[in-house]
């Protein structure tokens, strides 16, 4: 880290994280004594992958220097393709070089330097060397002895390269499902809030199939299977406790501003990833991806990408043509008749307002899914979402509500509760009766009327008393509206700091209702209001401490050149 330019103080902080770690083992439900490891961090430690990436940068730099100085030659996947010297796969790597005594010595020297600098010892007994078919037996023996590495007899066995047909394809797909289930199993005993579940799904389990989706065309049935696992985990109340699926997973995948929660739609994200993974040098060196052909004897990866190309073309995402056809070459002005005939009226007006250069130049392909014209997975995914015929069109007034809701500075669990209330996804007694999960719809707090969202948050005497002690958020002009309109209009009307207080009160009322049912405890309306005010003060105190700490920190500066 010092060699890469990290500050000594920062390196010392990281060293303490590694050197001061300790563990304890639970045996038969009892915690054992603490002990300190002697081999650094465990594999699952959040810091571990970041430190490994820094180490990987070291060996990557050594390989690049050797190639730049002409000491090392890499391998090419095709005649016009780039020369590859190394590939990194998590904690494994493949190094490429010439099968000669000189090439072997160069690789051996690079590994020894890396070992002495990083402290990571290469296990040559677990390493394997592969040769191209035209390598002589004499060269194989020389290289294997110099490297001290065994020769691969069956490359597919050692590399784990599936032929992607029949049984092996099913094994890969099942492995993805098993890894997701295993990760969920490891976290099911943790008491995650809905906000914690949101982060866990987006950052952890939805990331598991990403690499496979960027290389192989997965069946739609597999994507649906994985999404059903995500949905079950999202709605369940705890390990082994099934929850109510209030809506389809596709709605949760809509952007937050459109009333969803921003989870990934795997089928759409899959297509976007495949479109990004293009093998130009091998499959279309002298043309572009749109004009590429499938060809014969192609890899499974290329067939997967090409299949996704067809999906995008059917969705009218790629619009191929030349701008020159829209311009009068003599006057260097737009051909208004052609433009009016080709494009919609609003698009034609925007095109005609674009000034033209006096000197013509060649056209080039630009990606229409982003203002920059650059292709990206993110812009493709958004475009696919906009073409989804099943998408629910949210009115602008509700878009404004959701946009403001997610801007409120509150814990995610509070905002998700408000989001559920806006869609009537809360398990009130009225909703449970509708789903035939309860025989009684009466409010468990007052027992006077049916417990709808409107009654729970606005009409129940306890709620009325709680709101009376928080007069700052009263909006009497919206009292005649139904619950959803009252909720959206109030948040739209109040400034952000009072929206903070309003949503927290909704959450406190919902929490008190659940405590009465499950914990047999109760609070008065005034006690609910006091809880809200105290909770807000605690959040503000944490935020102020964080802001003070941020002000003390000095900004990062580039290390001086050496």
Short mmCIF file of N, CA, C and O in Angstrom, two decimals, residues 105-203:
data_model
loop_
_atom_site.label_atom_id
_atom_site.label_comp_id
_atom_site.label_asym_id
_atom_site.label_seq_id
_atom_site.Cartn_x
_atom_site.Cartn_y
_atom_site.Cartn_z
N UNK A 105 11.33 -18.64 -16.95
CA UNK A 105 12.13 -17.92 -15.97
C UNK A 105 11.54 -16.54 -15.69
O UNK A 105 11.56 -16.06 -14.55
N UNK A 106 11.02 -15.88 -16.72
CA UNK A 106 10.40 -14.56 -16.53
C UNK A 106 9.19 -14.68 -15.61
O UNK A 106 9.02 -13.90 -14.66
N UNK A 107 8.32 -15.67 -15.87
CA UNK A 107 7.14 -15.85 -15.03
C UNK A 107 7.53 -16.21 -13.60
O UNK A 107 6.94 -15.71 -12.64
N UNK A 108 8.53 -17.09 -13.46
CA UNK A 108 8.97 -17.49 -12.13
C UNK A 108 9.50 -16.29 -11.36
O UNK A 108 9.23 -16.11 -10.17
N UNK A 109 10.25 -15.44 -12.04
CA UNK A 109 10.82 -14.24 -11.39
C UNK A 109 9.71 -13.29 -10.95
O UNK A 109 9.76 -12.71 -9.86
N UNK A 110 8.68 -13.12 -11.80
CA UNK A 110 7.56 -12.24 -11.46
C UNK A 110 6.84 -12.75 -10.21
O UNK A 110 6.52 -11.99 -9.29
N UNK A 111 6.63 -14.06 -10.14
CA UNK A 111 5.94 -14.64 -8.98
C UNK A 111 6.77 -14.50 -7.71
O UNK A 111 6.24 -14.27 -6.62
N UNK A 112 8.09 -14.64 -7.83
CA UNK A 112 8.96 -14.51 -6.66
C UNK A 112 8.96 -13.06 -6.14
O UNK A 112 8.95 -12.82 -4.93
N UNK A 113 9.01 -12.09 -7.06
CA UNK A 113 8.96 -10.67 -6.66
C UNK A 113 7.63 -10.38 -5.96
O UNK A 113 7.58 -9.72 -4.92
N UNK A 114 6.54 -10.87 -6.56
CA UNK A 114 5.22 -10.66 -5.98
C UNK A 114 5.13 -11.27 -4.58
O UNK A 114 4.59 -10.67 -3.65
N UNK A 115 5.71 -12.46 -4.42
CA UNK A 115 5.69 -13.14 -3.13
C UNK A 115 6.46 -12.36 -2.07
O UNK A 115 5.99 -12.18 -0.94
N UNK A 116 7.63 -11.85 -2.44
CA UNK A 116 8.45 -11.12 -1.47
C UNK A 116 7.82 -9.79 -1.09
O UNK A 116 7.99 -9.31 0.03
N UNK A 117 7.10 -9.17 -2.01
CA UNK A 117 6.49 -7.86 -1.73
C UNK A 117 5.17 -7.98 -0.96
O UNK A 117 4.91 -7.20 -0.05
N UNK A 118 4.35 -8.93 -1.34
CA UNK A 118 3.00 -9.01 -0.78
C UNK A 118 2.89 -9.97 0.40
O UNK A 118 1.95 -9.89 1.19
N UNK A 119 3.83 -10.92 0.50
CA UNK A 119 3.72 -11.94 1.54
C UNK A 119 2.79 -13.08 1.16
O UNK A 119 2.58 -14.00 1.94
N UNK A 120 2.23 -13.02 -0.04
CA UNK A 120 1.37 -14.10 -0.53
C UNK A 120 2.22 -15.15 -1.24
O UNK A 120 2.79 -14.87 -2.29
N UNK A 121 2.27 -16.32 -0.66
CA UNK A 121 3.08 -17.39 -1.24
C UNK A 121 2.28 -18.15 -2.29
O UNK A 121 1.13 -18.51 -2.05
N UNK A 122 2.89 -18.38 -3.43
CA UNK A 122 2.24 -19.14 -4.49
C UNK A 122 2.41 -20.63 -4.19
O UNK A 122 3.51 -21.11 -3.96
N UNK A 123 1.31 -21.35 -4.18
CA UNK A 123 1.34 -22.80 -3.94
C UNK A 123 1.51 -23.49 -5.30
O UNK A 123 0.54 -23.74 -6.00
N UNK A 124 2.77 -23.80 -5.64
CA UNK A 124 3.04 -24.39 -6.95
C UNK A 124 2.49 -25.81 -7.06
O UNK A 124 2.19 -26.28 -8.15
N UNK A 125 2.33 -26.49 -5.91
CA UNK A 125 1.80 -27.86 -5.96
C UNK A 125 0.33 -27.87 -6.34
O UNK A 125 -0.19 -28.89 -6.81
N UNK A 126 -0.36 -26.74 -6.14
CA UNK A 126 -1.77 -26.66 -6.51
C UNK A 126 -1.97 -25.91 -7.82
O UNK A 126 -3.09 -25.71 -8.26
N UNK A 127 -0.86 -25.51 -8.43
CA UNK A 127 -0.94 -24.78 -9.69
C UNK A 127 -0.77 -25.75 -10.87
O UNK A 127 -0.24 -26.85 -10.70
N UNK A 128 -1.23 -25.34 -12.02
CA UNK A 128 -1.19 -26.20 -13.20
C UNK A 128 -0.73 -25.39 -14.40
O UNK A 128 -1.07 -24.20 -14.52
N UNK A 129 0.04 -26.01 -15.29
CA UNK A 129 0.49 -25.34 -16.50
C UNK A 129 -0.19 -25.99 -17.70
O UNK A 129 -0.32 -27.21 -17.78
N UNK A 130 -0.67 -25.16 -18.62
CA UNK A 130 -1.36 -25.63 -19.83
C UNK A 130 -0.52 -25.22 -21.05
O UNK A 130 0.07 -24.14 -21.08
N UNK A 131 -0.50 -26.08 -22.05
CA UNK A 131 0.29 -25.83 -23.26
C UNK A 131 -0.61 -25.81 -24.48
O UNK A 131 -1.62 -26.52 -24.53
N UNK A 132 -0.22 -25.02 -25.47
CA UNK A 132 -0.94 -25.05 -26.74
C UNK A 132 -0.62 -26.36 -27.45
O UNK A 132 0.41 -27.00 -27.17
N UNK A 133 -1.47 -26.81 -28.39
CA UNK A 133 -1.28 -28.12 -29.01
C UNK A 133 0.05 -28.29 -29.75
O UNK A 133 0.54 -29.41 -29.89
N UNK A 134 0.66 -27.19 -30.22
CA UNK A 134 1.90 -27.32 -31.00
C UNK A 134 3.17 -27.25 -30.15
O UNK A 134 4.27 -27.15 -30.67
N UNK A 135 3.04 -27.31 -28.82
CA UNK A 135 4.22 -27.28 -27.95
C UNK A 135 4.88 -28.67 -27.93
O UNK A 135 4.19 -29.68 -27.76
N UNK A 136 6.19 -28.70 -28.09
CA UNK A 136 6.91 -29.98 -28.09
C UNK A 136 7.01 -30.54 -26.67
O UNK A 136 6.95 -29.80 -25.69
N UNK A 137 7.19 -31.87 -26.59
CA UNK A 137 7.33 -32.52 -25.29
C UNK A 137 8.58 -32.04 -24.57
O UNK A 137 8.60 -31.93 -23.34
N UNK A 138 9.61 -31.74 -25.34
CA UNK A 138 10.86 -31.26 -24.73
C UNK A 138 10.64 -29.93 -24.02
O UNK A 138 11.08 -29.72 -22.88
N UNK A 139 9.94 -29.01 -24.69
CA UNK A 139 9.65 -27.71 -24.07
C UNK A 139 8.73 -27.85 -22.87
O UNK A 139 8.87 -27.13 -21.87
N UNK A 140 7.80 -28.78 -22.95
CA UNK A 140 6.91 -29.02 -21.81
C UNK A 140 7.69 -29.44 -20.58
O UNK A 140 7.46 -28.95 -19.47
N UNK A 141 8.65 -30.37 -20.78
CA UNK A 141 9.45 -30.85 -19.65
C UNK A 141 10.29 -29.73 -19.05
O UNK A 141 10.38 -29.58 -17.82
N UNK A 142 10.91 -28.91 -19.91
CA UNK A 142 11.76 -27.82 -19.44
C UNK A 142 10.96 -26.81 -18.62
O UNK A 142 11.35 -26.41 -17.52
N UNK A 143 9.81 -26.39 -19.15
CA UNK A 143 8.99 -25.37 -18.48
C UNK A 143 8.44 -25.90 -17.16
O UNK A 143 8.46 -25.21 -16.14
N UNK A 144 7.95 -27.15 -17.17
CA UNK A 144 7.38 -27.72 -15.95
C UNK A 144 8.42 -27.81 -14.84
O UNK A 144 8.12 -27.55 -13.66
N UNK A 145 9.67 -28.18 -15.19
CA UNK A 145 10.72 -28.30 -14.18
C UNK A 145 11.14 -26.93 -13.65
O UNK A 145 11.38 -26.75 -12.45
N UNK A 146 11.24 -25.94 -14.55
CA UNK A 146 11.63 -24.59 -14.11
C UNK A 146 10.58 -23.96 -13.19
O UNK A 146 10.91 -23.30 -12.21
N UNK A 147 9.32 -24.18 -13.53
CA UNK A 147 8.25 -23.59 -12.73
C UNK A 147 7.92 -24.43 -11.50
O UNK A 147 7.37 -23.92 -10.53
N UNK A 148 8.24 -25.71 -11.56
CA UNK A 148 7.88 -26.60 -10.46
C UNK A 148 6.39 -26.80 -10.37
O UNK A 148 5.81 -26.90 -9.28
N UNK A 149 5.74 -26.85 -11.53
CA UNK A 149 4.28 -26.95 -11.61
C UNK A 149 3.92 -28.16 -12.45
O UNK A 149 4.59 -28.48 -13.43
N UNK A 150 2.82 -28.85 -12.06
CA UNK A 150 2.39 -30.02 -12.81
C UNK A 150 1.78 -29.62 -14.15
O UNK A 150 1.30 -28.50 -14.33
N UNK A 151 1.78 -30.55 -15.08
CA UNK A 151 1.20 -30.33 -16.40
C UNK A 151 -0.24 -30.83 -16.41
O UNK A 151 -0.52 -31.92 -15.92
N UNK A 152 -1.13 -30.04 -16.96
CA UNK A 152 -2.54 -30.42 -17.02
C UNK A 152 -2.74 -31.53 -18.03
O UNK A 152 -2.24 -31.45 -19.16
N UNK A 153 -3.44 -32.58 -17.60
CA UNK A 153 -3.76 -33.68 -18.51
C UNK A 153 -5.09 -33.39 -19.20
O UNK A 153 -5.24 -33.55 -20.40
N UNK A 154 -6.07 -32.96 -18.42
CA UNK A 154 -7.39 -32.64 -18.96
C UNK A 154 -7.70 -31.18 -18.61
O UNK A 154 -8.14 -30.90 -17.51
N UNK A 155 -7.45 -30.24 -19.52
CA UNK A 155 -7.63 -28.82 -19.19
C UNK A 155 -9.02 -28.48 -18.67
O UNK A 155 -9.16 -27.69 -17.76
N UNK A 156 -10.06 -29.09 -19.24
CA UNK A 156 -11.41 -28.74 -18.81
C UNK A 156 -11.64 -29.12 -17.36
O UNK A 156 -12.32 -28.45 -16.60
N UNK A 157 -10.99 -30.23 -16.92
CA UNK A 157 -11.17 -30.69 -15.54
C UNK A 157 -10.55 -29.70 -14.57
O UNK A 157 -11.12 -29.33 -13.56
N UNK A 158 -9.32 -29.23 -14.88
CA UNK A 158 -8.63 -28.35 -13.95
C UNK A 158 -9.18 -26.93 -13.98
O UNK A 158 -9.29 -26.27 -12.96
N UNK A 159 -9.50 -26.44 -15.17
CA UNK A 159 -10.00 -25.07 -15.27
C UNK A 159 -11.46 -24.96 -14.86
O UNK A 159 -11.95 -23.88 -14.56
N UNK A 160 -12.15 -26.08 -14.86
CA UNK A 160 -13.57 -26.03 -14.53
C UNK A 160 -14.38 -25.37 -15.62
O UNK A 160 -15.35 -24.69 -15.37
N UNK A 161 -13.94 -25.54 -16.88
CA UNK A 161 -14.63 -24.90 -17.98
C UNK A 161 -15.79 -25.78 -18.45
O UNK A 161 -15.57 -26.85 -19.02
N UNK A 162 -17.03 -25.39 -18.22
CA UNK A 162 -18.15 -26.22 -18.66
C UNK A 162 -18.36 -26.11 -20.15
O UNK A 162 -18.09 -25.07 -20.75
N UNK A 163 -18.79 -27.18 -20.77
CA UNK A 163 -19.08 -27.13 -22.20
C UNK A 163 -20.47 -26.56 -22.45
O UNK A 163 -20.91 -26.44 -23.58
N UNK A 164 -21.19 -26.20 -21.39
CA UNK A 164 -22.46 -25.51 -21.47
C UNK A 164 -23.53 -26.32 -22.20
O UNK A 164 -24.41 -25.76 -22.84
N UNK A 165 -23.45 -27.63 -22.17
CA UNK A 165 -24.51 -28.44 -22.75
C UNK A 165 -24.97 -29.45 -21.72
O UNK A 165 -24.20 -29.88 -20.86
N UNK A 166 -26.25 -29.84 -21.82
CA UNK A 166 -26.78 -30.92 -21.00
C UNK A 166 -26.57 -30.73 -19.52
O UNK A 166 -26.91 -29.70 -18.93
N UNK A 167 -25.95 -31.72 -18.90
CA UNK A 167 -25.83 -31.79 -17.45
C UNK A 167 -25.00 -30.65 -16.89
O UNK A 167 -25.32 -30.07 -15.85
N UNK A 168 -23.91 -30.28 -17.58
CA UNK A 168 -23.02 -29.24 -17.04
C UNK A 168 -23.72 -27.88 -16.99
O UNK A 168 -23.48 -27.09 -16.09
N UNK A 169 -24.56 -27.62 -17.97
CA UNK A 169 -25.29 -26.35 -17.95
C UNK A 169 -26.23 -26.31 -16.74
O UNK A 169 -26.32 -25.31 -16.04
N UNK A 170 -26.91 -27.41 -16.48
CA UNK A 170 -27.81 -27.48 -15.33
C UNK A 170 -27.05 -27.32 -14.03
O UNK A 170 -27.54 -26.69 -13.08
N UNK A 171 -25.83 -27.87 -13.97
CA UNK A 171 -25.02 -27.75 -12.76
C UNK A 171 -24.67 -26.29 -12.49
O UNK A 171 -24.69 -25.82 -11.35
N UNK A 172 -24.31 -25.55 -13.55
CA UNK A 172 -23.98 -24.13 -13.38
C UNK A 172 -25.17 -23.36 -12.86
O UNK A 172 -25.06 -22.56 -11.94
N UNK A 173 -26.35 -23.61 -13.46
CA UNK A 173 -27.55 -22.89 -13.07
C UNK A 173 -27.94 -23.22 -11.62
O UNK A 173 -28.31 -22.34 -10.85
N UNK A 174 -27.86 -24.50 -11.27
CA UNK A 174 -28.21 -24.91 -9.91
C UNK A 174 -27.24 -24.32 -8.90
O UNK A 174 -27.62 -23.97 -7.78
N UNK A 175 -25.97 -24.18 -9.33
CA UNK A 175 -24.97 -23.60 -8.43
C UNK A 175 -25.32 -22.16 -8.06
O UNK A 175 -25.13 -21.74 -6.92
N UNK A 176 -25.84 -21.41 -9.03
CA UNK A 176 -26.25 -20.02 -8.75
C UNK A 176 -27.36 -19.99 -7.71
O UNK A 176 -27.31 -19.20 -6.75
N UNK A 177 -28.35 -20.84 -7.89
CA UNK A 177 -29.47 -20.90 -6.95
C UNK A 177 -29.00 -21.31 -5.56
O UNK A 177 -29.38 -20.72 -4.54
N UNK A 178 -28.11 -22.32 -5.51
CA UNK A 178 -27.61 -22.81 -4.22
C UNK A 178 -26.82 -21.73 -3.48
O UNK A 178 -26.92 -21.60 -2.26
N UNK A 179 -26.02 -20.96 -4.23
CA UNK A 179 -25.23 -19.91 -3.59
C UNK A 179 -26.12 -18.82 -3.01
O UNK A 179 -25.86 -18.27 -1.94
N UNK A 180 -27.20 -18.49 -3.72
CA UNK A 180 -28.14 -17.48 -3.22
C UNK A 180 -28.81 -17.98 -1.96
O UNK A 180 -28.91 -17.26 -0.95
N UNK A 181 -29.29 -19.23 -1.99
CA UNK A 181 -29.96 -19.80 -0.83
C UNK A 181 -29.02 -19.91 0.37
O UNK A 181 -29.42 -19.66 1.52
N UNK A 182 -27.76 -20.25 0.09
CA UNK A 182 -26.78 -20.37 1.17
C UNK A 182 -26.53 -19.02 1.83
O UNK A 182 -26.45 -18.91 3.06
N UNK A 183 -26.42 -17.98 1.01
CA UNK A 183 -26.17 -16.64 1.57
C UNK A 183 -27.38 -16.16 2.38
O UNK A 183 -27.21 -15.56 3.45
N UNK A 184 -28.58 -16.43 1.88
CA UNK A 184 -29.78 -16.05 2.63
C UNK A 184 -29.87 -16.83 3.94
O UNK A 184 -30.21 -16.28 4.99
N UNK A 185 -29.53 -18.12 3.88
CA UNK A 185 -29.56 -18.96 5.08
C UNK A 185 -28.63 -18.40 6.16
O UNK A 185 -28.95 -18.41 7.35
N UNK A 186 -27.47 -17.88 5.72
CA UNK A 186 -26.52 -17.34 6.68
C UNK A 186 -27.00 -16.07 7.35
O UNK A 186 -26.51 -15.70 8.42
N UNK A 187 -27.97 -15.37 6.70
CA UNK A 187 -28.45 -14.09 7.25
C UNK A 187 -29.86 -14.17 7.80
O UNK A 187 -30.38 -13.22 8.33
N UNK A 188 -30.54 -15.35 7.62
CA UNK A 188 -31.93 -15.42 8.08
C UNK A 188 -32.09 -15.31 9.56
O UNK A 188 -33.13 -14.91 10.04
N UNK A 189 -31.06 -15.71 10.31
CA UNK A 189 -31.16 -15.62 11.78
C UNK A 189 -30.92 -14.20 12.28
O UNK A 189 -31.17 -13.90 13.44
N UNK A 190 -30.40 -13.33 11.42
CA UNK A 190 -30.18 -11.94 11.81
C UNK A 190 -31.52 -11.20 11.73
O UNK A 190 -32.33 -11.45 10.86
N UNK A 191 -31.73 -10.29 12.65
CA UNK A 191 -32.99 -9.54 12.68
C UNK A 191 -32.85 -8.30 11.79
O UNK A 191 -32.61 -7.19 12.28
N UNK A 192 -32.98 -8.50 10.49
CA UNK A 192 -32.84 -7.40 9.56
C UNK A 192 -34.16 -6.64 9.44
O UNK A 192 -35.23 -7.25 9.31
N UNK A 193 -34.08 -5.32 9.46
CA UNK A 193 -35.26 -4.51 9.17
C UNK A 193 -35.50 -4.55 7.67
O UNK A 193 -34.70 -5.08 6.90
N UNK A 194 -36.63 -3.97 7.23
CA UNK A 194 -36.90 -3.94 5.79
C UNK A 194 -35.83 -3.12 5.06
O UNK A 194 -35.47 -3.45 3.93
N UNK A 195 -35.32 -2.08 5.72
CA UNK A 195 -34.24 -1.31 5.11
C UNK A 195 -32.98 -2.15 4.97
O UNK A 195 -32.28 -2.08 3.95
N UNK A 196 -32.67 -2.97 6.00
CA UNK A 196 -31.52 -3.86 5.92
C UNK A 196 -31.70 -4.91 4.84
O UNK A 196 -30.74 -5.27 4.13
N UNK A 197 -32.93 -5.43 4.70
CA UNK A 197 -33.19 -6.41 3.64
C UNK A 197 -33.01 -5.80 2.26
O UNK A 197 -32.51 -6.46 1.35
N UNK A 198 -33.42 -4.54 2.12
CA UNK A 198 -33.27 -3.87 0.82
C UNK A 198 -31.80 -3.82 0.42
O UNK A 198 -31.42 -4.15 -0.71
N UNK A 199 -30.94 -3.40 1.36
CA UNK A 199 -29.51 -3.32 1.07
C UNK A 199 -28.94 -4.70 0.80
O UNK A 199 -28.14 -4.90 -0.13
N UNK A 200 -29.34 -5.70 1.59
CA UNK A 200 -28.82 -7.06 1.45
C UNK A 200 -29.17 -7.65 0.08
O UNK A 200 -28.33 -8.26 -0.59
N UNK A 201 -30.42 -7.44 -0.36
CA UNK A 201 -30.84 -7.97 -1.66
C UNK A 201 -30.08 -7.29 -2.79
O UNK A 201 -29.56 -7.94 -3.70
N UNK A 202 -29.99 -5.95 -2.73
CA UNK A 202 -29.36 -5.21 -3.83
C UNK A 202 -27.85 -5.41 -3.89
O UNK A 202 -27.28 -5.58 -4.97
N UNK A 203 -27.20 -5.40 -2.72
CA UNK A 203 -25.73 -5.41 -2.70
C UNK A 203 -25.13 -6.80 -2.63
O UNK A 203 -23.97 -6.98 -3.01
#
